[in-house]
Amino acid sequence: MDAIILAGAINSGPLKKISRVEYEAEIDIAGRPMLDYVVLALDSIKRFEKIVVVGSASMLSKELKHKVSFFVKNGNSLIESLINGLEVLKSNKPVLIVTSDVPLLNREALEDFLERCSQKKGDIYYSF
């Protein structure tokens, strides 16, 4: 299984009052960009062969960059960004799609979600 993290959302909403960084994924939480927490959660589960970040490598802490297989330019829309991530994978394996703005994501929540997904046939799993 592979994972795609959508990290291209411009920081133009209510979070702009908290942080002036360009992208939401860069917003600092307890000394780390939000994106770091999502990468760490995905990395804690060994079933992910590749992790793709759709967004700039500069959003992620230097010590975590080696945990990401590819950084892909974000598109002009969520769908275009997703397509950019899928195109770099060129895979028939299932793909987990996650956004970068879930810093409380953890291994237990991911494992529970993946277990529930395994009970349904699908190629792409995305939690709403």
XYZ file of N, CA and C in Angstrom:
384
model
N 0.846 -1.176 0.000
C 0.000 0.000 0.000
C 0.890 1.236 0.000
N 0.429 2.261 -0.720
C 1.133 3.541 -0.738
C 0.254 4.603 -0.097
N 0.847 5.756 0.189
C 0.093 6.857 0.795
C 0.440 8.158 0.095
N -0.563 8.986 -0.051
C -0.387 10.330 -0.609
C -0.862 11.328 0.433
N -0.019 12.305 0.728
C -0.387 13.388 1.632
C -0.612 14.636 0.778
N -1.816 15.170 0.821
C -2.126 16.400 0.107
C -1.743 17.579 0.994
N -0.704 18.309 0.572
C -0.151 19.378 1.406
C -0.045 20.699 0.652
N -0.931 20.925 -0.291
C -0.820 22.115 -1.121
C -1.820 23.212 -0.822
N -2.554 23.083 0.285
C -3.572 24.096 0.599
C -2.911 25.403 1.034
N -3.272 26.468 0.349
C -2.776 27.801 0.698
C -3.377 28.209 2.040
N -2.586 28.825 2.867
C -3.030 29.289 4.177
C -3.756 30.628 4.003
N -5.010 30.547 3.592
C -5.767 31.776 3.329
C -7.059 31.852 4.143
N -7.320 30.837 4.960
C -8.549 30.810 5.755
C -8.316 31.323 7.164
N -9.095 30.807 8.109
C -9.001 31.262 9.499
C -7.629 31.026 10.141
N -6.895 30.020 9.654
C -5.576 29.739 10.242
C -4.557 30.831 9.929
N -4.848 31.670 8.966
C -3.959 32.785 8.611
C -3.789 33.729 9.807
N -4.806 33.781 10.690
C -4.716 34.629 11.879
C -3.691 34.089 12.870
N -3.439 32.776 12.818
C -2.505 32.129 13.735
C -1.081 32.145 13.191
N -0.955 31.963 11.878
C 0.358 31.860 11.257
C 0.324 32.473 9.861
N 1.368 33.159 9.501
C 1.437 33.819 8.202
C 2.171 32.988 7.150
N 2.467 31.712 7.429
C 3.152 30.873 6.448
C 2.278 30.705 5.212
N 2.914 30.381 4.072
C 2.185 30.304 2.801
C 1.196 29.137 2.745
N 1.606 27.973 3.257
C 0.781 26.770 3.170
C 0.371 26.302 4.561
N -0.840 25.761 4.672
C -1.317 25.251 5.957
C -0.398 24.168 6.504
N 0.163 23.335 5.637
C 1.046 22.243 6.070
C 2.266 22.751 6.829
N 2.616 24.005 6.643
C 3.795 24.594 7.291
C 3.509 25.165 8.677
N 2.250 25.274 9.048
C 1.903 25.897 10.325
C 2.555 25.138 11.469
N 3.245 25.868 12.300
C 3.997 25.291 13.411
C 3.069 24.887 14.550
N 3.228 23.643 14.983
C 2.520 23.139 16.157
C 3.572 22.481 17.048
N 3.788 23.065 18.204
C 4.764 22.537 19.176
C 6.145 22.339 18.544
N 6.553 23.301 17.729
C 7.909 23.270 17.178
C 8.084 22.490 15.886
N 7.003 21.975 15.329
C 7.078 21.208 14.068
C 5.984 21.692 13.112
N 6.272 21.632 11.806
C 5.197 21.918 10.862
C 4.128 20.824 10.938
N 2.887 21.174 10.685
C 1.787 20.209 10.740
C 2.078 18.969 9.911
N 2.695 19.153 8.764
C 3.005 18.038 7.873
C 3.857 16.971 8.557
N 4.768 17.370 9.424
C 5.634 16.407 10.125
C 4.822 15.334 10.851
N 3.753 15.749 11.518
C 2.961 14.812 12.313
C 2.291 13.755 11.435
N 1.856 14.157 10.260
C 1.210 13.212 9.349
C 2.247 12.230 8.801
N 3.419 12.731 8.424
C 4.487 11.846 7.935
C 4.888 10.860 9.027
N 5.041 11.325 10.245
C 5.414 10.434 11.348
C 4.353 9.361 11.591
N 3.082 9.736 11.511
C 2.006 8.758 11.707
C 2.046 7.695 10.615
N 2.205 8.108 9.363
C 2.266 7.142 8.261
C 3.504 6.258 8.375
N 4.620 6.855 8.742
C 5.866 6.102 8.866
C 5.816 5.070 9.985
N 4.928 5.266 10.951
C 4.831 4.332 12.079
C 4.173 3.013 11.667
N 3.603 2.979 10.477
C 2.959 1.772 9.971
C 3.773 1.255 8.799
N 4.328 0.083 8.952
C 5.276 -0.446 7.962
C 4.631 -0.925 6.673
N 3.308 -0.986 6.592
C 2.665 -1.471 5.363
C 2.761 -0.465 4.223
N 3.105 0.787 4.517
C 3.235 1.781 3.457
C 4.600 1.654 2.797
N 4.575 1.315 1.507
C 5.821 1.177 0.769
C 6.353 2.531 0.344
N 5.463 3.406 -0.121
C 5.870 4.743 -0.568
C 4.944 5.772 0.061
N 5.551 6.894 0.428
C 4.798 8.044 0.907
C 5.103 9.188 -0.051
N 4.044 9.757 -0.621
C 4.168 10.871 -1.547
C 3.576 12.110 -0.888
N 4.316 13.209 -0.928
C 3.797 14.484 -0.455
C 3.527 15.347 -1.675
N 2.286 15.769 -1.820
C 1.936 16.695 -2.889
C 2.057 18.090 -2.287
N 3.211 18.671 -2.519
C 3.567 19.963 -1.947
C 5.077 20.064 -1.909
N 5.573 21.154 -1.447
C 7.011 21.432 -1.445
C 7.752 20.684 -0.335
N 8.965 20.238 -0.653
C 9.813 19.579 0.344
C 10.177 20.538 1.470
N 10.131 21.832 1.223
C 10.487 22.814 2.256
C 9.481 22.865 3.397
N 8.316 22.246 3.206
C 7.293 22.231 4.265
C 7.622 21.246 5.380
N 8.504 20.300 5.110
C 8.790 19.208 6.028
C 10.122 19.450 6.731
N 10.229 19.040 7.987
C 11.496 19.154 8.707
C 12.569 18.342 8.002
N 13.785 18.849 8.018
C 14.897 18.198 7.311
C 15.094 16.752 7.731
N 14.936 16.460 9.015
C 15.192 15.099 9.509
C 14.145 14.085 9.057
N 13.044 14.552 8.479
C 11.998 13.625 8.031
C 11.954 13.459 6.516
N 12.701 14.233 5.777
C 12.624 14.186 4.312
C 12.944 12.811 3.747
N 13.822 12.064 4.405
C 14.176 10.725 3.900
C 13.023 9.724 4.044
N 12.006 10.065 4.806
C 10.861 9.163 4.982
C 9.832 9.303 3.854
N 10.023 10.302 2.999
C 9.107 10.557 1.887
C 9.751 10.076 0.599
N 9.001 9.295 -0.176
C 9.518 8.752 -1.436
C 9.575 9.799 -2.538
N 8.535 10.642 -2.618
C 8.454 11.658 -3.663
C 7.787 12.915 -3.128
N 8.271 14.047 -3.598
C 7.580 15.321 -3.421
C 7.101 15.727 -4.807
N 5.820 16.036 -4.925
C 5.206 16.354 -6.212
C 4.569 17.735 -6.112
N 4.670 18.492 -7.176
C 4.064 19.818 -7.208
C 2.548 19.716 -7.051
N 1.999 20.598 -6.225
C 0.551 20.616 -6.056
C -0.112 21.224 -7.289
N -1.357 20.860 -7.503
C -2.114 21.382 -8.629
C -2.903 22.615 -8.245
N -3.736 23.071 -9.153
C -4.577 24.241 -8.908
C -5.863 23.894 -8.174
N -6.102 22.610 -7.956
C -7.279 22.157 -7.223
C -6.914 20.886 -6.463
N -7.775 20.487 -5.564
C -7.556 19.256 -4.810
C -7.471 18.061 -5.759
N -8.359 18.000 -6.736
C -8.367 16.873 -7.678
C -7.082 16.856 -8.507
N -6.658 18.008 -8.993
C -5.421 18.075 -9.776
C -4.219 17.655 -8.923
N -4.194 18.049 -7.668
C -3.112 17.633 -6.761
C -3.131 16.125 -6.553
N -4.317 15.571 -6.371
C -4.450 14.125 -6.205
C -3.945 13.402 -7.449
N -4.325 13.874 -8.614
C -3.867 13.261 -9.861
C -2.351 13.329 -9.961
N -1.751 14.452 -9.585
C -0.280 14.567 -9.603
C 0.364 13.507 -8.714
N -0.216 13.286 -7.543
C 0.311 12.266 -6.633
C 0.148 10.863 -7.175
N -1.006 10.577 -7.749
C -1.248 9.246 -8.307
C -0.366 8.968 -9.511
N -0.120 9.982 -10.329
C 0.700 9.779 -11.524
C 2.134 9.412 -11.179
N 2.669 9.954 -10.116
C 4.055 9.621 -9.750
C 4.156 8.189 -9.222
N 3.079 7.679 -8.629
C 3.103 6.310 -8.100
C 3.019 5.270 -9.211
N 2.206 5.521 -10.201
C 2.023 4.557 -11.304
C 1.917 3.139 -10.766
N 0.955 2.930 -9.897
C 0.828 1.669 -9.180
C -0.600 1.148 -9.248
N -0.722 -0.156 -9.109
C -2.041 -0.779 -9.016
C -2.397 -1.129 -7.575
N -1.523 -0.771 -6.655
C -1.766 -1.058 -5.240
C -2.793 -0.081 -4.665
N -3.423 -0.462 -3.576
C -4.304 0.490 -2.893
C -3.509 1.704 -2.420
N -4.194 2.834 -2.360
C -3.563 4.096 -1.962
C -4.402 4.746 -0.872
N -3.743 5.169 0.184
C -4.407 5.941 1.236
C -4.152 7.412 0.933
N -5.214 8.205 0.926
C -5.112 9.641 0.720
C -5.374 10.308 2.066
N -4.475 11.200 2.446
C -4.641 11.910 3.708
C -4.213 13.360 3.486
N -4.838 14.272 4.201
C -4.444 15.666 4.097
C -3.396 15.987 5.164
N -2.721 17.099 4.971
C -1.635 17.459 5.891
C -2.118 18.191 7.128
N -3.409 18.469 7.206
C -3.911 19.280 8.316
C -4.568 18.448 9.424
N -4.009 17.270 9.673
C -4.499 16.418 10.758
C -3.332 16.053 11.688
N -2.809 17.032 12.419
C -1.629 16.773 13.246
C -1.861 15.793 14.394
N -3.112 15.517 14.729
C -3.398 14.561 15.801
C -3.530 13.134 15.274
N -3.319 12.948 13.980
C -3.350 11.617 13.398
C -2.286 10.756 14.065
N -2.634 9.500 14.363
C -1.654 8.610 15.002
C -1.785 7.193 14.449
N -0.862 6.348 14.848
C -0.817 4.969 14.358
C -2.114 4.228 14.646
N -2.648 4.372 15.836
C -3.860 3.653 16.214
C -5.049 4.043 15.333
N -5.209 5.328 15.086
C -6.315 5.783 14.243
C -6.138 5.283 12.809
N -4.916 5.329 12.310
C -4.652 4.834 10.961
C -4.923 3.337 10.850
N -4.436 2.579 11.820
C -4.651 1.126 11.776
C -6.138 0.784 11.829
N -6.893 1.510 12.645
C -8.325 1.277 12.722
C -8.989 1.589 11.379
N -8.628 2.705 10.788
C -9.197 3.083 9.500
C -8.853 2.056 8.429
N -7.598 1.631 8.386
C -7.170 0.651 7.385
C -7.861 -0.698 7.584
N -8.079 -1.078 8.827
C -8.804 -2.319 9.101
C -10.235 -2.224 8.572
N -10.868 -1.100 8.796
C -12.236 -0.908 8.300
C -12.254 -0.902 6.766
N -11.236 -0.299 6.164
C -11.156 -0.274 4.700
C -10.951 -1.678 4.141
N -10.196 -2.505 4.860
C -9.907 -3.851 4.358
C -11.185 -4.697 4.262
N -12.213 -4.263 4.948
C -13.479 -4.978 4.901
C -14.302 -4.603 3.671
N -13.805 -3.616 2.921
C -14.489 -3.176 1.695
C -13.485 -3.166 0.557
N -13.904 -3.650 -0.599
C -13.029 -3.649 -1.759
C -12.927 -2.230 -2.324
N -11.690 -1.790 -2.572
C -11.492 -0.465 -3.138
C -10.048 -0.255 -3.536
N -9.819 0.723 -4.353
C -8.473 1.061 -4.796
C -7.912 2.269 -4.071
N -8.794 3.188 -3.678
C -8.372 4.390 -2.974
C -9.229 4.519 -1.732
N -8.583 4.777 -0.586
C -9.277 4.948 0.671
C -9.038 6.374 1.163
N -10.104 7.064 1.467
C -9.997 8.446 1.928
C -11.048 8.677 3.000
N -10.623 9.129 4.142
C -11.534 9.371 5.251
C -12.096 10.785 5.179
N -13.416 10.902 5.326
C -14.054 12.202 5.335
C -14.470 12.530 6.743
